[in-house]
XYZ file of C-alpha atoms in Angstrom:
358
model
C -0.085 -0.182 0.334
C 1.176 3.493 -1.003
C 2.068 6.024 1.582
C -0.857 8.448 2.859
C -0.455 11.993 1.738
C -1.422 13.939 4.748
C -1.362 17.591 5.794
C -0.766 19.771 9.130
C -3.235 22.343 8.861
C -2.153 24.760 11.882
C 0.809 23.906 13.845
C 0.484 25.686 16.617
C 1.432 24.497 20.664
C -0.783 21.498 19.790
C -0.759 21.542 15.773
C 2.992 21.253 15.985
C 2.837 17.443 18.327
C -0.111 16.788 14.879
C 3.074 17.266 12.302
C 5.628 15.474 14.135
C 3.669 12.367 15.175
C 2.592 12.170 11.301
C 5.690 12.690 10.113
C 7.231 9.475 12.188
C 3.963 7.419 11.362
C 4.301 4.235 9.131
C 2.562 4.733 6.023
C 2.623 8.346 6.236
C 4.097 11.287 4.085
C 3.510 14.129 5.943
C 3.467 16.390 2.748
C 2.854 19.436 3.923
C 2.493 21.907 6.814
C 0.260 24.850 6.348
C 0.277 27.819 8.886
C -0.306 31.907 8.331
C 2.849 32.166 10.217
C 5.746 31.900 8.021
C 8.600 31.492 10.767
C 6.328 29.173 12.735
C 5.499 26.849 9.201
C 8.840 26.720 7.426
C 10.522 25.926 11.026
C 7.882 23.210 11.533
C 8.184 22.012 7.675
C 11.754 22.196 7.588
C 12.332 19.965 10.965
C 10.122 17.210 9.383
C 11.336 17.447 5.753
C 7.991 18.262 4.331
C 6.859 22.157 2.523
C 5.313 24.711 3.931
C 1.883 26.465 2.508
C 0.825 30.211 3.968
C -2.736 29.276 2.317
C -4.548 25.707 3.041
C -6.120 26.183 0.317
C -3.132 24.981 -1.703
C -3.751 21.750 -0.007
C -7.103 20.800 -2.254
C -4.812 18.922 -4.798
C -2.056 16.026 -3.743
C -3.332 15.686 -0.346
C -5.205 12.190 1.163
C -5.686 13.574 4.451
C -5.539 16.284 6.835
C -5.069 17.078 10.640
C -6.876 20.089 11.721
C -5.585 22.458 14.549
C -6.863 26.037 14.334
C -8.633 28.601 16.354
C -12.226 26.756 17.115
C -13.944 29.489 14.930
C -12.008 28.526 11.983
C -13.141 25.091 12.288
C -16.245 24.855 10.143
C -14.803 27.036 7.750
C -11.468 25.261 7.066
C -12.698 21.555 7.879
C -15.819 22.090 5.330
C -13.646 22.888 2.240
C -11.708 19.774 2.915
C -14.851 17.569 3.731
C -16.707 19.013 0.487
C -13.503 17.768 -1.999
C -14.028 14.731 -0.138
C -10.499 14.348 1.976
C -10.687 12.963 5.378
C -10.275 15.471 8.234
C -9.283 15.176 11.820
C -10.092 18.328 13.293
C -9.057 18.932 16.991
C -11.841 19.405 19.876
C -14.150 20.885 20.234
C -15.864 20.232 16.737
C -16.855 23.750 16.319
C -17.498 26.719 18.004
C -21.442 26.174 18.763
C -23.782 23.510 17.689
C -25.228 25.674 15.006
C -21.587 24.799 13.163
C -21.310 21.403 14.823
C -24.381 20.316 13.069
C -23.310 21.640 9.613
C -19.924 20.330 9.732
C -21.415 16.405 10.358
C -24.007 17.679 7.842
C -21.399 18.035 5.158
C -19.409 15.388 6.054
C -22.506 13.032 5.514
C -23.142 14.005 2.575
C -20.026 13.877 0.908
C -19.432 10.444 2.983
C -16.140 11.871 3.577
C -14.251 10.409 7.295
C -14.715 13.025 9.825
C -13.017 12.502 12.878
C -12.682 14.982 15.749
C -9.742 14.664 18.359
C -10.911 13.878 21.845
C -7.768 12.815 22.575
C -8.365 11.547 26.192
C -10.321 8.572 24.907
C -7.071 7.605 23.744
C -5.499 7.623 27.026
C -4.873 3.807 28.333
C -5.807 4.984 31.856
C -9.466 5.921 30.497
C -9.240 2.157 29.447
C -8.457 0.987 32.344
C -10.790 3.093 34.475
C -13.919 2.495 32.689
C -13.313 -1.521 32.346
C -13.497 -1.477 36.070
C -16.557 0.203 36.476
C -18.535 -0.076 33.051
C -21.892 0.697 34.525
C -21.277 3.759 36.873
C -24.146 5.685 38.711
C -22.236 8.208 40.146
C -19.226 9.943 38.202
C -17.375 13.007 39.948
C -14.887 14.658 37.043
C -11.895 17.727 37.889
C -10.358 18.911 34.994
C -8.691 22.418 36.032
C -5.712 24.516 34.786
C -3.710 27.493 34.949
C -5.132 30.065 32.287
C -2.792 30.069 28.951
C -4.227 32.906 26.926
C -4.751 29.999 24.299
C -8.219 29.366 22.653
C -9.437 32.144 24.279
C -11.891 32.203 21.459
C -14.180 29.633 23.585
C -14.890 29.487 26.884
C -14.124 26.879 29.614
C -17.200 24.394 28.726
C -15.901 23.754 25.110
C -12.274 24.177 26.011
C -11.779 21.521 29.121
C -15.275 20.652 30.186
C -16.325 19.248 26.366
C -13.195 16.454 27.070
C -15.300 15.118 30.307
C -18.457 15.393 28.706
C -17.957 13.194 25.831
C -16.301 10.834 28.334
C -18.968 10.323 30.758
C -21.637 10.011 27.460
C -19.248 7.353 26.112
C -19.207 5.362 29.555
C -22.854 5.726 30.501
C -24.716 5.156 27.221
C -28.359 6.913 28.741
C -29.886 10.007 27.081
C -29.123 13.352 29.192
C -32.641 13.827 31.274
C -31.291 17.415 33.399
C -28.861 19.600 33.345
C -28.039 22.053 36.308
C -24.705 24.432 35.792
C -23.445 27.346 37.423
C -20.059 29.407 36.039
C -18.006 32.785 36.411
C -15.883 34.749 33.853
C -12.912 36.185 35.230
C -10.562 37.042 32.612
C -13.591 38.448 30.557
C -15.532 37.220 27.290
C -16.481 33.271 28.237
C -17.184 31.684 31.409
C -13.558 30.570 32.819
C -14.801 28.086 35.680
C -18.115 25.963 35.530
C -19.926 23.302 37.916
C -22.095 21.221 36.214
C -24.653 18.199 37.057
C -25.688 15.788 34.380
C -28.678 13.513 35.267
C -29.187 10.449 33.364
C -32.334 8.703 32.236
C -30.757 5.294 33.447
C -30.223 7.145 36.826
C -26.458 7.916 36.375
C -25.310 11.463 37.923
C -22.241 12.780 36.629
C -21.057 16.495 38.686
C -18.539 17.814 36.507
C -15.728 20.464 37.736
C -13.826 22.731 34.877
C -11.510 25.274 35.389
C -8.788 27.204 33.722
C -7.831 30.057 36.421
C -6.458 27.060 38.568
C -3.065 27.825 40.114
C -2.256 24.224 39.242
C -3.445 21.656 37.070
C -5.571 18.598 37.337
C -7.357 15.842 34.962
C -8.914 13.517 37.450
C -12.179 11.103 37.490
C -14.281 8.855 40.182
C -16.759 6.477 38.955
C -19.263 4.697 41.792
C -21.143 1.611 40.498
C -22.695 -1.384 42.456
C -19.249 -3.519 42.334
C -17.161 -0.379 43.811
C -15.526 2.694 43.020
C -12.671 3.824 40.613
C -10.915 6.443 40.572
C -8.340 7.514 37.358
C -5.667 10.561 37.362
C -5.210 10.927 33.195
C -2.281 13.127 33.432
C -0.522 10.346 36.021
C -2.170 7.501 34.911
C -2.933 6.255 38.092
C -5.704 4.039 38.366
C -7.413 2.566 41.935
C -10.353 0.384 41.975
C -11.730 -0.672 45.118
C -14.283 -3.554 45.690
C -15.970 -5.163 48.480
C -13.825 -8.312 49.559
C -15.252 -11.869 50.257
C -14.730 -11.105 53.488
C -16.708 -8.137 53.693
C -19.531 -9.997 51.423
C -19.649 -13.399 53.132
C -17.720 -13.437 56.525
C -18.850 -11.398 59.474
C -19.535 -7.744 58.945
C -17.315 -5.405 60.049
C -19.681 -3.413 62.190
C -20.786 -6.514 64.151
C -16.853 -7.010 64.757
C -16.584 -3.684 66.342
C -19.431 -3.952 68.442
C -17.867 -7.261 69.950
C -16.621 -6.951 73.646
C -13.089 -6.316 73.325
C -12.870 -5.558 70.079
C -9.338 -3.538 68.821
C -11.122 -0.433 66.715
C -7.738 0.410 65.720
C -7.011 -3.099 64.107
C -10.244 -3.334 62.333
C -9.273 0.616 61.445
C -6.386 -0.799 59.652
C -8.494 -3.925 57.642
C -10.539 -1.400 56.139
C -8.642 -1.473 53.276
C -6.951 -4.738 52.005
C -9.270 -6.979 54.017
C -13.004 -5.724 53.352
C -11.979 -3.222 50.845
C -9.720 -4.978 47.676
C -7.652 -2.564 46.359
C -6.378 -2.798 42.987
C -3.831 -0.181 40.866
C -3.130 -1.727 37.839
C -0.347 -1.501 35.154
C -1.599 0.957 32.866
C 0.518 1.505 29.148
C 2.522 4.552 28.628
C 1.426 4.937 25.069
C 1.105 8.355 24.148
C -2.900 9.497 23.645
C -2.389 11.809 20.724
C -0.095 9.131 18.631
C -2.817 6.560 19.122
C -5.489 8.877 17.740
C -3.516 9.954 14.934
C -2.755 6.642 13.906
C -6.541 5.490 14.611
C -7.164 8.414 11.825
C -4.773 6.867 9.690
C -6.297 3.539 10.123
C -9.969 4.469 9.573
C -8.822 6.031 6.128
C -6.987 3.048 4.885
C -9.170 0.472 6.040
C -12.873 2.540 6.025
C -13.472 1.521 9.395
C -15.432 4.269 11.973
C -13.682 6.199 14.027
C -13.634 6.017 17.774
C -14.748 9.815 17.831
C -16.442 10.672 14.598
C -18.633 13.637 13.531
C -21.888 12.187 15.227
C -20.297 11.225 18.822
C -18.592 14.789 19.166
C -21.911 16.373 17.761
C -23.635 14.338 20.929
C -20.753 16.031 23.143
C -21.630 19.440 21.743
C -25.073 19.262 22.399
C -24.440 18.035 26.056
C -22.108 21.274 26.669
C -24.509 23.572 24.721
C -26.836 22.545 27.625
C -24.513 23.401 30.233
C -23.404 26.926 28.486
C -27.686 27.714 29.005
C -27.995 26.610 32.327
C -24.655 29.026 33.087
C -25.948 31.782 31.542
C -29.654 31.158 32.987
C -27.634 30.713 36.699
C -29.396 33.349 38.956
C -26.877 34.277 41.527
C -29.281 35.721 43.880
C -32.381 32.991 42.978
C -34.275 36.151 41.096
C -33.882 37.464 37.882
C -33.342 41.247 39.185
C -30.056 40.216 40.665
C -27.008 38.919 39.010
C -28.098 36.865 35.999
C -24.989 34.521 34.042
C -21.040 34.264 34.491
C -19.958 37.637 34.225
C -18.735 39.372 37.477
C -21.082 42.561 38.416
C -18.338 45.654 38.981
C -19.601 47.941 41.734
C -21.385 51.038 40.009
C -18.705 53.283 41.386
C -16.330 54.505 38.562
C -13.249 51.713 37.754
C -10.176 52.585 38.113
C -7.487 51.350 35.764
C -5.296 49.079 37.655
C -2.545 48.709 34.710
């Protein structure tokens, strides 16, 4: 099979890694790098023995597929041009900056029967699969995804920037329709919401509490899943997965509370027995495989084999639909329980004249 000619469109903070990985994938020829910044574009192209173009329109001829890592507001305009020419596209998450544009992009892909994959890279994190395998039917989920402010992705808020990851993950493991959404958020840096807390209730009874912030002093990406068989914690950054399950001693032996109530019971010893004796603790070994490499390799495989991508346009659209519900709830949140007070994520400054601090 001849090499697949793939171009990287946008080689900034994330796109440069797309280019690097594509250049090293077997069966792939990084045929071009497109970026409006000549210094950045030429440097990445030279680094990987490729050519640079300033205008992505020059790539319509001679490419078999493109990976797209440009500002979210440009996703629809650029991706649709390639899809309408039946050129497969991997577009970074979120699929678009709003639901209407996401629907249009999916419609174009389906109309031209062309592969559209969306970069929800956390699906390819080996820790994700290790955790979900151990709690495939959760009834409560708690996630936290926070980071310092990077001054990137400022054309969207934290819901579409960070929370969208966990919305997609939750939808993939719960596999049930969303029944209701509650949320509130706050804008600190301006223009969009920067911190959000959301609660999703599903038709099957599962509840998911999701936290996202891009104004945190430190970074964290973690999730807990609770089901009838136990609890699983996963740190997506360190790839540490810990599963807690009732032991045979807890299920079939003398109940721990009955033991504690016996005369002369050693409570300190019983405390030490909670984890290990009564609750089994499992810390599975998780692969160190790079998630972005796995995502790009799956994109290439889907093109070559005609298989469906793990996260196609339809799955990304479902995440966007829920994200829009969360955003609507944030915009409608009444901070003091009244429409007469503060509503929505934007801080209400005092009425006295503001003084510029710098």
